[in-house]
């Protein structure tokens, strides 16, 4: 997409891109073990964040606290619950809705944090709440969900129309199908012995 001044639109500012970044950050930040700053920076880089990314331990801790709040939006069972949780997060944002170009370094896009150099935790909560709010508005359904795999639990984004999604990736879906198949096979292997126990003995 080309902007009015002839520049190229940076895809990382699109709502879908911001929402994908949110999901990726929530997953790395809410892992069982708190991530290193380097791991968080790697995700930010993967999703197109430019410039110097010097995260401190405090920054990472604040981002983790924000990510735990955002995870509750993904866990919402319906649009009404997702909207209520997002309304709560929007009330926590430190700034009013404004447009910024980061002093000409990017295309114009909306922000809800207090200023362009707001702390990382504040930025994550505000930018993510805004992106997820637009998705609920646009689709009238929760923006995503939690992976149904007991060994995973990552968040994922809802991908438009179609049957409800249960897993964050094909890998998790395949792993769960294989596990279910093995359980079924094991049950079948036990069944003949169980049936034999129930067969009455007829003495001639």
GROMACS .gro file of C-alpha atoms in nm:
model
  204
    1UNK     CA    1   0.000   0.000   0.000
    2UNK     CA    2   0.131   0.347  -0.087
    3UNK     CA    3   0.075   0.650   0.134
    4UNK     CA    4  -0.040   0.989   0.007
    5UNK     CA    5   0.316   1.124   0.010
    6UNK     CA    6   0.440   0.838  -0.207
    7UNK     CA    7   0.600   0.637   0.068
    8UNK     CA    8   0.540   0.268   0.125
    9UNK     CA    9   0.315   0.162   0.410
   10UNK     CA   10   0.501  -0.031   0.678
   11UNK     CA   11   0.306  -0.352   0.734
   12UNK     CA   12   0.406  -0.367   1.099
   13UNK     CA   13   0.158  -0.084   1.174
   14UNK     CA   14  -0.144  -0.269   1.032
   15UNK     CA   15  -0.394  -0.399   1.288
   16UNK     CA   16  -0.341  -0.765   1.194
   17UNK     CA   17   0.036  -0.725   1.224
   18UNK     CA   18   0.003  -0.557   1.563
   19UNK     CA   19  -0.228  -0.836   1.680
   20UNK     CA   20   0.016  -1.105   1.563
   21UNK     CA   21   0.294  -0.924   1.749
   22UNK     CA   22   0.072  -0.918   2.058
   23UNK     CA   23   0.014  -1.293   2.045
   24UNK     CA   24   0.385  -1.363   1.998
   25UNK     CA   25   0.483  -1.136   2.288
   26UNK     CA   26   0.214  -1.279   2.517
   27UNK     CA   27   0.345  -1.629   2.447
   28UNK     CA   28   0.710  -1.548   2.518
   29UNK     CA   29   0.634  -1.326   2.817
   30UNK     CA   30   0.390  -1.561   2.993
   31UNK     CA   31   0.599  -1.876   2.964
   32UNK     CA   32   0.647  -2.070   3.286
   33UNK     CA   33   0.993  -1.926   3.326
   34UNK     CA   34   1.026  -1.550   3.288
   35UNK     CA   35   1.205  -1.479   2.958
   36UNK     CA   36   1.532  -1.296   2.920
   37UNK     CA   37   1.535  -0.948   2.773
   38UNK     CA   38   1.717  -1.094   2.471
   39UNK     CA   39   1.429  -1.336   2.404
   40UNK     CA   40   1.178  -1.051   2.411
   41UNK     CA   41   1.394  -0.836   2.186
   42UNK     CA   42   1.415  -1.127   1.939
   43UNK     CA   43   1.034  -1.135   1.913
   44UNK     CA   44   1.017  -0.758   1.870
   45UNK     CA   45   1.277  -0.777   1.593
   46UNK     CA   46   1.090  -1.062   1.427
   47UNK     CA   47   0.783  -0.839   1.412
   48UNK     CA   48   0.964  -0.544   1.262
   49UNK     CA   49   1.049  -0.318   1.557
   50UNK     CA   50   1.338  -0.097   1.440
   51UNK     CA   51   1.600   0.106   1.617
   52UNK     CA   52   1.777   0.043   1.944
   53UNK     CA   53   1.592  -0.201   2.169
   54UNK     CA   54   1.760  -0.183   2.507
   55UNK     CA   55   1.525  -0.364   2.747
   56UNK     CA   56   1.608  -0.376   3.116
   57UNK     CA   57   1.497  -0.640   3.363
   58UNK     CA   58   1.236  -0.393   3.487
   59UNK     CA   59   1.109  -0.338   3.132
   60UNK     CA   60   1.074  -0.712   3.084
   61UNK     CA   61   0.894  -0.755   3.417
   62UNK     CA   62   0.648  -0.477   3.330
   63UNK     CA   63   0.587  -0.629   2.987
   64UNK     CA   64   0.524  -0.967   3.149
   65UNK     CA   65   0.264  -0.811   3.380
   66UNK     CA   66   0.094  -0.652   3.078
   67UNK     CA   67   0.107  -0.981   2.886
   68UNK     CA   68  -0.065  -1.167   3.170
   69UNK     CA   69  -0.353  -0.917   3.150
   70UNK     CA   70  -0.370  -0.951   2.772
   71UNK     CA   71  -0.375  -1.330   2.796
   72UNK     CA   72  -0.712  -1.302   2.972
   73UNK     CA   73  -0.857  -1.144   2.657
   74UNK     CA   74  -0.749  -1.447   2.452
   75UNK     CA   75  -0.904  -1.674   2.716
   76UNK     CA   76  -1.245  -1.505   2.688
   77UNK     CA   77  -1.513  -1.759   2.584
   78UNK     CA   78  -1.719  -1.511   2.383
   79UNK     CA   79  -1.730  -1.163   2.231
   80UNK     CA   80  -1.907  -1.010   2.532
   81UNK     CA   81  -1.644  -1.141   2.773
   82UNK     CA   82  -1.359  -1.030   2.543
   83UNK     CA   83  -1.513  -0.684   2.513
   84UNK     CA   84  -1.553  -0.653   2.889
   85UNK     CA   85  -1.191  -0.751   2.949
   86UNK     CA   86  -1.069  -0.513   2.680
   87UNK     CA   87  -1.277  -0.231   2.828
   88UNK     CA   88  -1.096  -0.292   3.156
   89UNK     CA   89  -0.757  -0.275   2.983
   90UNK     CA   90  -0.848   0.035   2.785
   91UNK     CA   91  -0.935   0.206   3.114
   92UNK     CA   92  -0.580   0.133   3.232
   93UNK     CA   93  -0.406   0.295   2.936
   94UNK     CA   94  -0.215   0.607   3.031
   95UNK     CA   95  -0.295   0.828   2.731
   96UNK     CA   96  -0.575   0.935   2.502
   97UNK     CA   97  -0.609   0.815   2.145
   98UNK     CA   98  -0.374   1.003   1.917
   99UNK     CA   99  -0.197   0.968   1.583
  100UNK     CA  100   0.181   0.960   1.570
  101UNK     CA  101   0.450   0.914   1.307
  102UNK     CA  102   0.733   0.886   1.565
  103UNK     CA  103   0.877   1.216   1.443
  104UNK     CA  104   0.854   1.113   1.079
  105UNK     CA  105   1.015   0.771   1.124
  106UNK     CA  106   0.698   0.576   1.038
  107UNK     CA  107   0.358   0.614   0.870
  108UNK     CA  108   0.085   0.779   1.080
  109UNK     CA  109  -0.081   0.527   1.310
  110UNK     CA  110  -0.281   0.538   1.636
  111UNK     CA  111  -0.138   0.511   1.986
  112UNK     CA  112  -0.297   0.494   2.329
  113UNK     CA  113   0.011   0.518   2.549
  114UNK     CA  114   0.102   0.846   2.718
  115UNK     CA  115   0.378   0.946   2.472
  116UNK     CA  116   0.602   0.805   2.202
  117UNK     CA  117   0.875   0.717   2.451
  118UNK     CA  118   0.643   0.555   2.707
  119UNK     CA  119   0.777   0.259   2.908
  120UNK     CA  120   0.769  -0.076   2.730
  121UNK     CA  121   0.504  -0.225   2.958
  122UNK     CA  122   0.273   0.070   2.901
  123UNK     CA  123   0.331   0.053   2.525
  124UNK     CA  124   0.258  -0.320   2.510
  125UNK     CA  125  -0.066  -0.293   2.706
  126UNK     CA  126  -0.193   0.011   2.514
  127UNK     CA  127  -0.096  -0.094   2.162
  128UNK     CA  128  -0.218  -0.451   2.211
  129UNK     CA  129  -0.548  -0.350   2.369
  130UNK     CA  130  -0.610  -0.116   2.076
  131UNK     CA  131  -0.532  -0.383   1.813
  132UNK     CA  132  -0.745  -0.649   1.983
  133UNK     CA  133  -1.029  -0.399   2.027
  134UNK     CA  134  -1.035  -0.334   1.653
  135UNK     CA  135  -1.045  -0.709   1.583
  136UNK     CA  136  -1.346  -0.758   1.813
  137UNK     CA  137  -1.514  -0.456   1.652
  138UNK     CA  138  -1.445  -0.583   1.300
  139UNK     CA  139  -1.530  -0.952   1.352
  140UNK     CA  140  -1.778  -0.944   1.642
  141UNK     CA  141  -1.605  -1.242   1.803
  142UNK     CA  142  -1.314  -1.299   2.042
  143UNK     CA  143  -0.980  -1.201   1.887
  144UNK     CA  144  -0.829  -1.541   1.957
  145UNK     CA  145  -0.806  -1.827   2.199
  146UNK     CA  146  -0.584  -2.057   2.404
  147UNK     CA  147  -0.431  -2.370   2.255
  148UNK     CA  148  -0.625  -2.679   2.365
  149UNK     CA  149  -0.308  -2.886   2.391
  150UNK     CA  150  -0.237  -2.951   2.759
  151UNK     CA  151   0.136  -2.937   2.689
  152UNK     CA  152   0.116  -2.598   2.517
  153UNK     CA  153  -0.138  -2.334   2.622
  154UNK     CA  154  -0.010  -2.064   2.385
  155UNK     CA  155  -0.247  -1.795   2.265
  156UNK     CA  156  -0.343  -1.763   1.898
  157UNK     CA  157  -0.544  -1.527   1.678
  158UNK     CA  158  -0.879  -1.617   1.528
  159UNK     CA  159  -0.841  -1.642   1.152
  160UNK     CA  160  -1.169  -1.512   1.011
  161UNK     CA  161  -1.453  -1.743   0.914
  162UNK     CA  162  -1.456  -2.120   0.936
  163UNK     CA  163  -1.487  -2.375   1.215
  164UNK     CA  164  -1.368  -2.272   1.561
  165UNK     CA  165  -0.994  -2.313   1.599
  166UNK     CA  166  -0.868  -2.517   1.895
  167UNK     CA  167  -0.491  -2.529   1.851
  168UNK     CA  168  -0.225  -2.263   1.805
  169UNK     CA  169  -0.048  -2.454   1.529
  170UNK     CA  170  -0.066  -2.761   1.306
  171UNK     CA  171   0.214  -2.909   1.515
  172UNK     CA  172  -0.001  -2.902   1.830
  173UNK     CA  173  -0.307  -3.031   1.644
  174UNK     CA  174  -0.107  -3.319   1.497
  175UNK     CA  175   0.050  -3.405   1.831
  176UNK     CA  176  -0.291  -3.421   1.998
  177UNK     CA  177  -0.439  -3.636   1.718
  178UNK     CA  178  -0.148  -3.879   1.745
  179UNK     CA  179  -0.187  -3.896   2.124
  180UNK     CA  180  -0.562  -3.958   2.091
  181UNK     CA  181  -0.497  -4.231   1.831
  182UNK     CA  182  -0.247  -4.403   2.061
  183UNK     CA  183  -0.491  -4.389   2.351
  184UNK     CA  184  -0.762  -4.542   2.132
  185UNK     CA  185  -0.527  -4.818   2.015
  186UNK     CA  186  -0.424  -4.892   2.373
  187UNK     CA  187  -0.789  -4.913   2.475
  188UNK     CA  188  -0.860  -5.152   2.188
  189UNK     CA  189  -0.568  -5.367   2.293
  190UNK     CA  190  -0.713  -5.399   2.643
  191UNK     CA  191  -1.070  -5.458   2.531
  192UNK     CA  192  -1.045  -5.829   2.432
  193UNK     CA  193  -0.907  -5.919   2.772
  194UNK     CA  194  -1.183  -5.724   2.940
  195UNK     CA  195  -1.444  -5.896   2.723
  196UNK     CA  196  -1.299  -6.238   2.803
  197UNK     CA  197  -1.347  -6.166   3.170
  198UNK     CA  198  -1.716  -6.114   3.105
  199UNK     CA  199  -1.775  -6.432   2.897
  200UNK     CA  200  -1.955  -6.694   3.109
  201UNK     CA  201  -1.786  -7.032   3.133
  202UNK     CA  202  -2.016  -7.310   3.008
  203UNK     CA  203  -1.929  -7.653   3.144
  204UNK     CA  204  -2.042  -7.956   2.942
   0.00000   0.00000   0.00000
